[in-house]
Coordinates of C-alpha atoms in Angstrom, one line a residue:
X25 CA -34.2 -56.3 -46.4
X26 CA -30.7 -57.1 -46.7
X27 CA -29.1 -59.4 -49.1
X28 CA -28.6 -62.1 -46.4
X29 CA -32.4 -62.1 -45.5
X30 CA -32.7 -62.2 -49.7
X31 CA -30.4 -65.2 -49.8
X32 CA -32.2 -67.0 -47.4
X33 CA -35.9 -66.3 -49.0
X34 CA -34.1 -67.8 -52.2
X35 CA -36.1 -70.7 -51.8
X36 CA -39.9 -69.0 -51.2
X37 CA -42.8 -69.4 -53.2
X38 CA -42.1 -68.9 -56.7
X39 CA -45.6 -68.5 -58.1
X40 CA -46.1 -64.8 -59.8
X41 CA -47.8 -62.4 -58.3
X42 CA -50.4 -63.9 -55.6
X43 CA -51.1 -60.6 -54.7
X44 CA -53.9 -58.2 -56.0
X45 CA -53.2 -55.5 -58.4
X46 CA -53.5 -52.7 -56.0
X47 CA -50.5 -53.9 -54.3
X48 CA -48.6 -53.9 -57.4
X49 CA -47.2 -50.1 -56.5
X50 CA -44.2 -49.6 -54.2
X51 CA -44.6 -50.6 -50.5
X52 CA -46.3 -48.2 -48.3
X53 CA -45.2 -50.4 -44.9
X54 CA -48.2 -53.2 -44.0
X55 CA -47.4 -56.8 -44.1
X56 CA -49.2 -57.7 -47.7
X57 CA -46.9 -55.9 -49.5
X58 CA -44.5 -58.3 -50.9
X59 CA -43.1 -59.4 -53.9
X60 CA -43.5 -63.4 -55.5
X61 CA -40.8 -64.6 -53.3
X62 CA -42.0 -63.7 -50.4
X63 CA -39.7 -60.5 -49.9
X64 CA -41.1 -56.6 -49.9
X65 CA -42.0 -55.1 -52.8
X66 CA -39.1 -53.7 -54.7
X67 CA -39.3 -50.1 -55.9
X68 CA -37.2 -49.4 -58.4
X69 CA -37.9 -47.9 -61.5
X70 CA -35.9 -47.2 -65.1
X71 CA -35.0 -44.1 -63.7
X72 CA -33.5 -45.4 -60.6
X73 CA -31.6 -48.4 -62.0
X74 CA -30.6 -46.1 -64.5
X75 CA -29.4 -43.5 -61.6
X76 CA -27.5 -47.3 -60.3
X77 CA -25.9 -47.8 -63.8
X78 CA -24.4 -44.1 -64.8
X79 CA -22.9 -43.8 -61.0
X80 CA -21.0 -47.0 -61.9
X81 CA -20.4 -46.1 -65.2
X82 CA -19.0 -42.5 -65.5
X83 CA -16.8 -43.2 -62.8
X84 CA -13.2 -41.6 -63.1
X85 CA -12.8 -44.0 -66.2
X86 CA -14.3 -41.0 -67.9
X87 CA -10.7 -38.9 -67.0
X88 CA -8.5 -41.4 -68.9
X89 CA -10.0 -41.5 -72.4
X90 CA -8.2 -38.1 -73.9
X91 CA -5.6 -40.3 -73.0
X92 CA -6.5 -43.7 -74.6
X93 CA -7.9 -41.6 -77.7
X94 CA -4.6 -39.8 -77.9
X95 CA -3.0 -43.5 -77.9
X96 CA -5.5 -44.5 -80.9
X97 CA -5.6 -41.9 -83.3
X98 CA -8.7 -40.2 -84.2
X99 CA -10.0 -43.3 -86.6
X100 CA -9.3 -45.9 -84.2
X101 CA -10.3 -43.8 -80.6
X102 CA -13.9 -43.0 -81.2
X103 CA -14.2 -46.6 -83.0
X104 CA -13.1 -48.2 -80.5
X105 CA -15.3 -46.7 -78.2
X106 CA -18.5 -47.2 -80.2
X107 CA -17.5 -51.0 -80.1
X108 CA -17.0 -51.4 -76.4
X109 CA -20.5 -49.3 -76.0
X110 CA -22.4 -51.9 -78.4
X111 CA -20.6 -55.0 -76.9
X112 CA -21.5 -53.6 -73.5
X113 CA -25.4 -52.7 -74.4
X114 CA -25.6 -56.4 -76.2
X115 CA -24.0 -58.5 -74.0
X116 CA -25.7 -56.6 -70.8
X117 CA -29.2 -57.5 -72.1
X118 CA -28.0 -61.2 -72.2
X119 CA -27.3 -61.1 -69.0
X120 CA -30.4 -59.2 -67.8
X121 CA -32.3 -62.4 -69.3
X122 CA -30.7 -64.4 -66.8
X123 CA -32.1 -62.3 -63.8
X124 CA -34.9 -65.2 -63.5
X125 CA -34.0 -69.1 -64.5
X126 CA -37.0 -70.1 -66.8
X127 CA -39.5 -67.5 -67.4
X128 CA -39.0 -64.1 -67.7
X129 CA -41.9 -62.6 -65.8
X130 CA -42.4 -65.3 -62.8
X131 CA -39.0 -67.8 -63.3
X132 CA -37.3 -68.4 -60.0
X133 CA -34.9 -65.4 -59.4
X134 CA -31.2 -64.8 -58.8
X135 CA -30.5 -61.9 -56.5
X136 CA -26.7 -62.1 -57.4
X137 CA -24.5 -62.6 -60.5
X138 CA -23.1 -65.6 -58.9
X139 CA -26.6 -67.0 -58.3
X140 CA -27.5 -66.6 -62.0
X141 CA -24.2 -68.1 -63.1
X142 CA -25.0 -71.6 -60.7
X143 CA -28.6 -71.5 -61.7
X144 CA -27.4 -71.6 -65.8
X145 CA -24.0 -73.4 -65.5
X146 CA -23.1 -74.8 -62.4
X147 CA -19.9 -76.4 -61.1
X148 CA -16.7 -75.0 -60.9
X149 CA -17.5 -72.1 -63.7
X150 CA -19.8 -70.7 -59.7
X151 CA -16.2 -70.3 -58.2
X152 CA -14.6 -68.8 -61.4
X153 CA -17.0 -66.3 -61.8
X154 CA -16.6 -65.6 -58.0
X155 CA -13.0 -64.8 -57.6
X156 CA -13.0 -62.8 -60.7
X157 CA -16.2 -60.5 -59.8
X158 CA -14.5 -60.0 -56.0
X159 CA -11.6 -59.8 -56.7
X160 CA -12.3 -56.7 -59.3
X161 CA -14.5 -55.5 -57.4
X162 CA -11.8 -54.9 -54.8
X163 CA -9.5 -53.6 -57.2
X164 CA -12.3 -50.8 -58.1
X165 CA -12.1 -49.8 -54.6
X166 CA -8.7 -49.4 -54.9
X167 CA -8.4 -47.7 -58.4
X168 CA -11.6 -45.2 -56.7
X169 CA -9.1 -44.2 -53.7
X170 CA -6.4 -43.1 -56.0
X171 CA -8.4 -41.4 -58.3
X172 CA -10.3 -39.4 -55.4
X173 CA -6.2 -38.7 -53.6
X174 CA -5.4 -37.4 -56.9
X175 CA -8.4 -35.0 -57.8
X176 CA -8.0 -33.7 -53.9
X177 CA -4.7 -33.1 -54.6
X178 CA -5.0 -31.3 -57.9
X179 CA -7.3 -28.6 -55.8
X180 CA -5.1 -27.5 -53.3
X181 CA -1.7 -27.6 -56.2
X182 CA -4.0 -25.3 -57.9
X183 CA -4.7 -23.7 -55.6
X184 CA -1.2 -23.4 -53.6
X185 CA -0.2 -22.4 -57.2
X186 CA -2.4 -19.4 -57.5
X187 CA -1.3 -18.3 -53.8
X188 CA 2.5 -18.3 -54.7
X189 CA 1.9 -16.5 -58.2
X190 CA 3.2 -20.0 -59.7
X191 CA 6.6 -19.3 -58.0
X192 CA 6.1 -22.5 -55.6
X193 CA 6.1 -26.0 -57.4
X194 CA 3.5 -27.6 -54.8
X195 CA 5.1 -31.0 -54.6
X196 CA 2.7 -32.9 -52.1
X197 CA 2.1 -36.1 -50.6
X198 CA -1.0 -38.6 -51.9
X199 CA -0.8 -40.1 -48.3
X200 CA -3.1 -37.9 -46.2
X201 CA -5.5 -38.0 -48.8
X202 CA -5.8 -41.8 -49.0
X203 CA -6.5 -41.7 -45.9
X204 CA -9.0 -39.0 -45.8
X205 CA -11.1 -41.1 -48.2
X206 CA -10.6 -44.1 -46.1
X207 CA -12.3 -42.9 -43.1
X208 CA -14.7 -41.4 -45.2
X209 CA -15.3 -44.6 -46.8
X210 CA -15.4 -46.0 -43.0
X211 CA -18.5 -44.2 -42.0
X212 CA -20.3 -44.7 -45.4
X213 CA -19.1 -48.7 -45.2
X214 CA -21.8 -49.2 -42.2
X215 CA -25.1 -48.5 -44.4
X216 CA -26.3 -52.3 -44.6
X217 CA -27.0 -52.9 -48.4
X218 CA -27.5 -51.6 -51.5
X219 CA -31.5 -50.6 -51.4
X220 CA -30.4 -48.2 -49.1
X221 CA -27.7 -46.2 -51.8
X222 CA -29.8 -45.3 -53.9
X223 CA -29.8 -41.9 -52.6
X224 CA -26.0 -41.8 -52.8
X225 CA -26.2 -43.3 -56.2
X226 CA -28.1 -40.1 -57.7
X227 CA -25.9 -37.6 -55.6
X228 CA -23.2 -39.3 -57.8
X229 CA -24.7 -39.5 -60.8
X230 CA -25.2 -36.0 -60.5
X231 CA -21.3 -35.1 -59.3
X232 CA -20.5 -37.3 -62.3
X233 CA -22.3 -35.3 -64.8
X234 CA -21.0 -31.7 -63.4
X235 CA -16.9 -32.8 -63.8
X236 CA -17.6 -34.4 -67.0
X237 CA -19.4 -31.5 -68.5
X238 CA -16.2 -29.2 -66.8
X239 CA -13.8 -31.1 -68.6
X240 CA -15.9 -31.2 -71.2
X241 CA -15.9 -27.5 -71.5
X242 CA -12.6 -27.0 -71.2
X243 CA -11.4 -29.1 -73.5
X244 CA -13.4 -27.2 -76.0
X245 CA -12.2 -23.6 -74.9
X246 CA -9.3 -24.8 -75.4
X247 CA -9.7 -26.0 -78.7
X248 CA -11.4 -22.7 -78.8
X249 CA -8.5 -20.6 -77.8
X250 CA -5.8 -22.4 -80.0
X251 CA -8.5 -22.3 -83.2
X252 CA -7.0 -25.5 -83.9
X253 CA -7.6 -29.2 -83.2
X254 CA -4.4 -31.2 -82.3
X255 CA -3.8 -34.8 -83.1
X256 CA -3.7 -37.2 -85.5
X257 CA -5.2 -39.5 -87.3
X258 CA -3.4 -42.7 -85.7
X259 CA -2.8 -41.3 -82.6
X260 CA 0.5 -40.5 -80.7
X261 CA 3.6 -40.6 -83.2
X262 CA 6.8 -42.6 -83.4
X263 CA 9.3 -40.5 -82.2
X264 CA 7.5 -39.2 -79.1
X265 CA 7.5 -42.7 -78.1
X266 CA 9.4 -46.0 -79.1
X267 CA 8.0 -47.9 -81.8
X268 CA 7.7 -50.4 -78.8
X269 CA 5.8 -48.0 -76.3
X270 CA 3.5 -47.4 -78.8
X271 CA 2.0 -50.4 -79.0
X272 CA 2.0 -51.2 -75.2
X273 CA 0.3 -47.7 -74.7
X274 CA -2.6 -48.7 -77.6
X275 CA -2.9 -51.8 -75.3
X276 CA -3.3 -50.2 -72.2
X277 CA -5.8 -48.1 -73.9
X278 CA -8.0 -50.7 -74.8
X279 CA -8.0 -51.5 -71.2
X280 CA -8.8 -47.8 -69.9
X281 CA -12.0 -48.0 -72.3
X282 CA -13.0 -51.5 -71.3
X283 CA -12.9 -50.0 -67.6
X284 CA -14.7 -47.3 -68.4
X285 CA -17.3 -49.6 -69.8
X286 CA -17.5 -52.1 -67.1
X287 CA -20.5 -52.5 -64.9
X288 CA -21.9 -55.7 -65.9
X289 CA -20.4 -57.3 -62.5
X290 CA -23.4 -55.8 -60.5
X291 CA -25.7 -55.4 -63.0
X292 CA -27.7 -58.3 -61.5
X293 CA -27.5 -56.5 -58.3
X294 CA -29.1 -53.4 -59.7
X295 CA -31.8 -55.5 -61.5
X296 CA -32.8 -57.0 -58.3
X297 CA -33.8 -53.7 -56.9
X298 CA -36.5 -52.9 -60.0
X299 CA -40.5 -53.3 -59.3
X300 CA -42.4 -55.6 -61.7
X301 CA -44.9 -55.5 -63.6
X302 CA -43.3 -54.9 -65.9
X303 CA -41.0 -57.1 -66.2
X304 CA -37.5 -56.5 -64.5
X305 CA -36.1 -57.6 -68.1
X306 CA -37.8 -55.1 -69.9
X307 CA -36.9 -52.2 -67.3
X308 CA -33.7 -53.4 -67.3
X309 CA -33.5 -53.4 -71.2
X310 CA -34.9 -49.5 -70.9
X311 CA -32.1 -48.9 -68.1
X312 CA -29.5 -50.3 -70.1
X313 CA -30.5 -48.3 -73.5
X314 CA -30.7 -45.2 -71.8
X315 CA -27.3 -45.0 -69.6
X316 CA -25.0 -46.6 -72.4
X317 CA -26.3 -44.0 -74.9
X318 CA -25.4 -41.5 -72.3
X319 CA -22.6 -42.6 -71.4
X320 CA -21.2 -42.7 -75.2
X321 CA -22.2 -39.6 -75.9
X322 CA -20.3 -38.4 -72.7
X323 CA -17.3 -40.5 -73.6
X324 CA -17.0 -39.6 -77.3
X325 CA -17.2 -35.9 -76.2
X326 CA -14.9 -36.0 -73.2
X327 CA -12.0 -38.0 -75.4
X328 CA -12.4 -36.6 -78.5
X329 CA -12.2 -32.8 -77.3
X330 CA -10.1 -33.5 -74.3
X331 CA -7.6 -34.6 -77.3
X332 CA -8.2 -32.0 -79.7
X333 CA -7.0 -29.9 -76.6
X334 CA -3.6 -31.7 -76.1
X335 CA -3.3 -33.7 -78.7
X336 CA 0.0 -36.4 -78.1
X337 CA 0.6 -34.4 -74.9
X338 CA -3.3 -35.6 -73.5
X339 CA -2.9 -36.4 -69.2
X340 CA -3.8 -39.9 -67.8
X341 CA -6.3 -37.6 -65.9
X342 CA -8.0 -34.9 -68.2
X343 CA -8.9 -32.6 -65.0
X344 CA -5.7 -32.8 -63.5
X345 CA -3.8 -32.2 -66.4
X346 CA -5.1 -28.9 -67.3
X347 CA -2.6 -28.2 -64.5
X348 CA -2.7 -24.0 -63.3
X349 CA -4.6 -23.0 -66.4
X350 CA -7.4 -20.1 -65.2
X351 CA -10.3 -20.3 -64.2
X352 CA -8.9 -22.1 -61.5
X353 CA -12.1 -22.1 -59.2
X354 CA -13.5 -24.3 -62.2
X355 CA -11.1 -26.7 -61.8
X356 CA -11.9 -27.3 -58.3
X357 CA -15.1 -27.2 -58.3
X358 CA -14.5 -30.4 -60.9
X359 CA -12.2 -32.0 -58.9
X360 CA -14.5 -31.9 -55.5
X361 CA -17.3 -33.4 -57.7
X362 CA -15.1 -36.2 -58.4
X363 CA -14.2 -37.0 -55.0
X364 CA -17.9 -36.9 -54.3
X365 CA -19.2 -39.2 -57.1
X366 CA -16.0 -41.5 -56.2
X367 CA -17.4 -41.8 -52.4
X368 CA -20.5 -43.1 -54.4
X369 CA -18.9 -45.3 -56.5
X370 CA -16.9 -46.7 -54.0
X371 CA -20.3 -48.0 -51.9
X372 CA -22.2 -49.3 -55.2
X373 CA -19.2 -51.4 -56.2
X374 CA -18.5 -52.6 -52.5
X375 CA -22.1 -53.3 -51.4
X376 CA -22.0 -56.7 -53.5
X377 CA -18.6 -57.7 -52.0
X378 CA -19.5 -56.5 -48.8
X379 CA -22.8 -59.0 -48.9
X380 CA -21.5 -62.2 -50.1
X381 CA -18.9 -62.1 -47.0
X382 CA -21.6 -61.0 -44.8
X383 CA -23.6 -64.0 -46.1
X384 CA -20.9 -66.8 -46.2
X385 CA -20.3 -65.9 -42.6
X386 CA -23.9 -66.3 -41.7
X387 CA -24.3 -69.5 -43.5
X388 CA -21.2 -70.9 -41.7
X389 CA -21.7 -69.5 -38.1
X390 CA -25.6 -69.4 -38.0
X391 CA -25.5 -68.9 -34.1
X392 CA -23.1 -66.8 -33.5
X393 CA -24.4 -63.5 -31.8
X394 CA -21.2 -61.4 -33.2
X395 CA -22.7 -61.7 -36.8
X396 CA -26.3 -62.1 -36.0
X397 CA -26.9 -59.3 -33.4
X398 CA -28.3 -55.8 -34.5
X399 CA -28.1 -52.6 -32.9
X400 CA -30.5 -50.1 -32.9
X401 CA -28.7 -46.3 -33.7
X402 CA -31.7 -43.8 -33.0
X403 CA -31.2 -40.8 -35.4
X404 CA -33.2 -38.0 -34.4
X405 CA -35.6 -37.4 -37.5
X406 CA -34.2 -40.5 -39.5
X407 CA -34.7 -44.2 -39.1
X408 CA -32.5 -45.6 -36.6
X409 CA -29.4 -46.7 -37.9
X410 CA -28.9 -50.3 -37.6
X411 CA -25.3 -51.4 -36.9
X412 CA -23.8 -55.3 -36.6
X413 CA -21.0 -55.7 -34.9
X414 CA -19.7 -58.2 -37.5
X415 CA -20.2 -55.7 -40.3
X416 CA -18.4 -52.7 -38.6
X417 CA -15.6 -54.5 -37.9
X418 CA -15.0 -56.6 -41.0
X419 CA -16.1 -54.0 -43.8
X420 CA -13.5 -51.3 -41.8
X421 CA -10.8 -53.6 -42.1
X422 CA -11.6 -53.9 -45.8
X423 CA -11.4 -50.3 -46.5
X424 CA -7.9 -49.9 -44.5
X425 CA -6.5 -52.4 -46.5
X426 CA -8.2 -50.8 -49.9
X427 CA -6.3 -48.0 -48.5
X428 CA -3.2 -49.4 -47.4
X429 CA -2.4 -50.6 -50.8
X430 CA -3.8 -47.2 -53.0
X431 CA -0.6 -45.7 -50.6
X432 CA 1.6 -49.0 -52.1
X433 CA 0.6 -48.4 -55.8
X434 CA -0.5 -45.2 -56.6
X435 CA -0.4 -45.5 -61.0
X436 CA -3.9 -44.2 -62.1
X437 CA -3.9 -45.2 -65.8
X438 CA -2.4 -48.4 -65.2
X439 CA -4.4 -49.8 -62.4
X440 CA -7.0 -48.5 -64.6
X441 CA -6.2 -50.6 -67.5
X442 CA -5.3 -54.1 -65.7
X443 CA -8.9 -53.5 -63.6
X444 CA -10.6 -53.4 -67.2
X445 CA -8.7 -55.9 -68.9
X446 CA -9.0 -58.4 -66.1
X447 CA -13.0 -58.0 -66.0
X448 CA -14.2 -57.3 -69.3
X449 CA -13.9 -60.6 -70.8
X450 CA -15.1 -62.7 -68.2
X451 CA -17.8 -60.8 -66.9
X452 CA -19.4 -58.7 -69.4
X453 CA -19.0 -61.2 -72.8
X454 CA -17.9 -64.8 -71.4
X455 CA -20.5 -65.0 -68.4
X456 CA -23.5 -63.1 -70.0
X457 CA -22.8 -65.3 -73.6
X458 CA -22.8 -68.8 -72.2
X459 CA -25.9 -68.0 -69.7
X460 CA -27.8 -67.1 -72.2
X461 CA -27.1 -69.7 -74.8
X462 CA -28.2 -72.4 -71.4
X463 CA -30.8 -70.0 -70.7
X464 CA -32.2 -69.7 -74.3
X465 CA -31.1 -73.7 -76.1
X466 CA -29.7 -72.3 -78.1
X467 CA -28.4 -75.5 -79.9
X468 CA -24.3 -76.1 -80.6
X469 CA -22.9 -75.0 -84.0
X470 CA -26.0 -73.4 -85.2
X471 CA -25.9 -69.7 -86.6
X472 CA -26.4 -67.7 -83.5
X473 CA -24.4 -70.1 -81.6
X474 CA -21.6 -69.4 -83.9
X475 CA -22.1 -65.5 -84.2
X476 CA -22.1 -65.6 -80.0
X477 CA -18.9 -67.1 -80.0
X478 CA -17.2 -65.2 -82.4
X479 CA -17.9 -61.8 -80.1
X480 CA -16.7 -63.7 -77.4
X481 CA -13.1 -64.8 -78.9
X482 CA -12.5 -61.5 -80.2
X483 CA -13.2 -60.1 -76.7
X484 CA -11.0 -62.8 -75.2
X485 CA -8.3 -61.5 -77.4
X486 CA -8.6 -57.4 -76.7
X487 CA -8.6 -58.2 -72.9
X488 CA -5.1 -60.6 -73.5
X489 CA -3.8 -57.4 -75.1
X490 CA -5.2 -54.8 -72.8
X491 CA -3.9 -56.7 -69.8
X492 CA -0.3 -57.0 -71.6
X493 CA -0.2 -53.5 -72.2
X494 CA -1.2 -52.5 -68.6
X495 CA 1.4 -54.6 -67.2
X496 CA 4.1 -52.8 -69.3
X497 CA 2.9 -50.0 -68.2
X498 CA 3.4 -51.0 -64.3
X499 CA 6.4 -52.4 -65.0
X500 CA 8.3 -49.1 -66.7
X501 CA 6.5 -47.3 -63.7
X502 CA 7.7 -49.7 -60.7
X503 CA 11.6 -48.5 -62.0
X504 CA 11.7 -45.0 -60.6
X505 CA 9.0 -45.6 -57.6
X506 CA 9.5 -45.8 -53.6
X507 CA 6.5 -47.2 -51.7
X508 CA 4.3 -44.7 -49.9
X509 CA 6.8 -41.3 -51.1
X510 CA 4.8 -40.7 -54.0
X511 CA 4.4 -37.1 -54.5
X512 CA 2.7 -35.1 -57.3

């Protein structure tokens, strides 16, 4: 059931549940099972969603907090990141109550962020919320390719390294890489929509968890090794850096947390893929508990020993910067799980992008055969693999360009840090707060109202800084660069 065929059901039945109990569990094929509007029964569980929501989450965000904590300090690092994970947890459960206008158990539901932002608000804030959930959506496809050219190149340096005794400096190109992914990203482009991922989604989770844990380990033997933990208490020192760089650098590093934070742009997605009863809020709510409290626990490990490792000297990219150090095999084996959970990552944060084009181009050419017709792919011992012309052609084109411009601007930490500055406002505090308030009348000026709006301005105001930051950070790096001869 794609996302166009969920589009156009939109307006089914809305009554709950018509069905008797014993169809409550997932499908098993037959024509009664289907959900209240009309559509088959969704299958998705806590576990799944939760599979959905670490993939997207521990993404290579994870490899650039040594370096944001090194930025911070040790008060203000770890802080920092317990904020963002609270204002992420919060703010995701008010959006999570917006799944279905109305009630929560049988309220007419939105099968897309953008849906639940017209059903609550309306109007030109639709559009807003549009552009700004594509348009970082596309820029996580971009920040995913150079973070997978880098980890492929940090295994054969390492490797080239070792071969040469560490006579031979192993300058190489991020080119071929790029486009390694890209074609990589090609094939994976053509699975139809995102009930089919999940698979992919736990294969990343999975790849997520084994480079995390490497890094993780590292950083501590180091620590081990030195019997010492570097750093300070406020973070890189004056005198290192200019009194000026410092401050950009703490922005940009409240931009490389946000990122790592952000998932709330297709959390709504995700929730549309859970089975009720019980309620998809409630899963949801369960979901979101269990992958934040993961994912802090990850990220306060990850930072904090990656920094007690290097201390002001911590890398953009913690596996990468452990450079030649022994065992090398480790290294790789981290680096190849990155590229792995990236080629993940890459299709859960492209499936939504990839569905509201194929959906707008439905709804404006509703007989043309180029983006109607389906072809039937038989796999021996698989499903047949269902291929649209429309959808191979268009969503290949989107990954060359992806590509194209990863070759163009190939700065890791601060593509990183604009991508999180530019979303995190908007989508996970601004969107989520004002639904909700609609959503719940909640009335003007009241208490709750207030509190709401508070958290929202002083979001507002780390994203302005974040973003400032980042764009520092491009700027100092466009001085010495020459498109597409970037070598590591």
């Amino acid at each position: 059931m794609t996302m166009v065929e969920n589009a156009a059901s939109k307006n089914s039945q809305n009554h709950h549940q018509v069905f008797d109990v014993s169809l409550n569990g997932p499908a098993q094929g037959g024509s009664k099972c289907f959900d209240d509007d009309g559509k088959l029964k969704r299958t998705g569980t806590v576990w799944t969603a939760s599979a959905h929501i670490i993939t997207a989450v521990i993404g290579s965000g994870v490899l650039s907090l040594a370096w944001a904590t090194a930025q911070l300090g040790w008060i203000a690092g770890p802080t920092v990141m317990f904020l963002f994970s609270f204002v992420t947890y919060y703010t995701s459960n008010l959006l999570a109550a917006c799944y279905r206008s109305g009630d929560p158990d049988s309220g007419k539901r939105n099968y897309t962020y953008m849906e639940a932002v017209r059903a609550n608000l309306g109007g030109f804030q639709v559009k807003v919320c549009g552009a700004i959930q594509y348009i970082n959506l596309f820029g996580v496809a971009i920040g995913y390719t150079i973070a997978s050219a880098i980890s492929m190149m940090a295994v054969k340096r390492s490797n080239c390294f070792h071969s040469s005794g560490g006579k031979n400096p192993c300058k190489i190109s991020s080119n071929p890489y790029m486009i390694a992914f890209g074609i990589v990203q090609i094939l994976f482009s053509q699975i139809p929509d995102f009930d089919q991922i999940w698979w992919l989604s736990i294969v990343a989770a999975v790849m997520s968890f084994t480079y995390s844990t490497i890094g993780l380990g590292l950083g501590i033997a180091k620590v081990a090794e030195t019997g010492k933990l570097r750093g300070s208490l406020t973070g890189i020192s004056i005198g290192t850096v200019t009194q000026t760089d410092k401050i950009w650098r703490s922005f940009q590093a409240l931009g490389a947390i946000a990122f790592a934070y952000s998932y709330s742009m297709i959390l709504i997605e995700i929730q549309d893929t859970v089975k009720s009863p019980p309620s998809e809020y409630k899963t949801m709510k369960k979901a979101t508990l269990i992958s934040v409290i993961v994912t802090t626990v990850f990220y306060m490990l990850c930072g904090c020993f990656g920094y007690a490792a290097f201390g002001d000297l911590s890398p953009g990219n913690l596996l990468t910067g452990f450079g030649f150090y022994n065992p090398y095999w480790l290294l790789d084996i981290a680096n190849v799980a990155i590229v792995v959970h990236l080629v993940g990552a890459y299709q859960v944060y492209c499936q939504p992008l990839f569905a509201f084009v194929e959906k707008t181009a439905l709804e404006w050419f509703p007989e043309s055969k180029f983006i109607t017709k389906e072809i039937s792919v038989p796999i021996p011992g698989f499903k047949p693999l269902k291929l649209n012309p429309f959808r191979m052609i268009w969503r290949t084109i989107f990954v060359i360009i992806t590509t194209i411009i990863s070759m163009l601007m190939p700065f890791f930490n601060d593509v990183v840090g604009i991508l999180g500055a530019f979303g995190f406002w908007p989508l996970t505090v601004y969107f989520p707060v004002e639904m909700y308030i609609v959503q719940k009348k909640i009335p003007k000026w009241s208490t709750r109202w207030l509190c709401l709006q508070v958290l929202s301005l002083a979001c507002l105001v780390i994203s302005v800084a974040a973003a400032a930051g980042s764009f520092a950070g491009v700027v100092s790096d466009l001085k010495v660069y020459k498109p597409f001869k970037t070598s590591y």
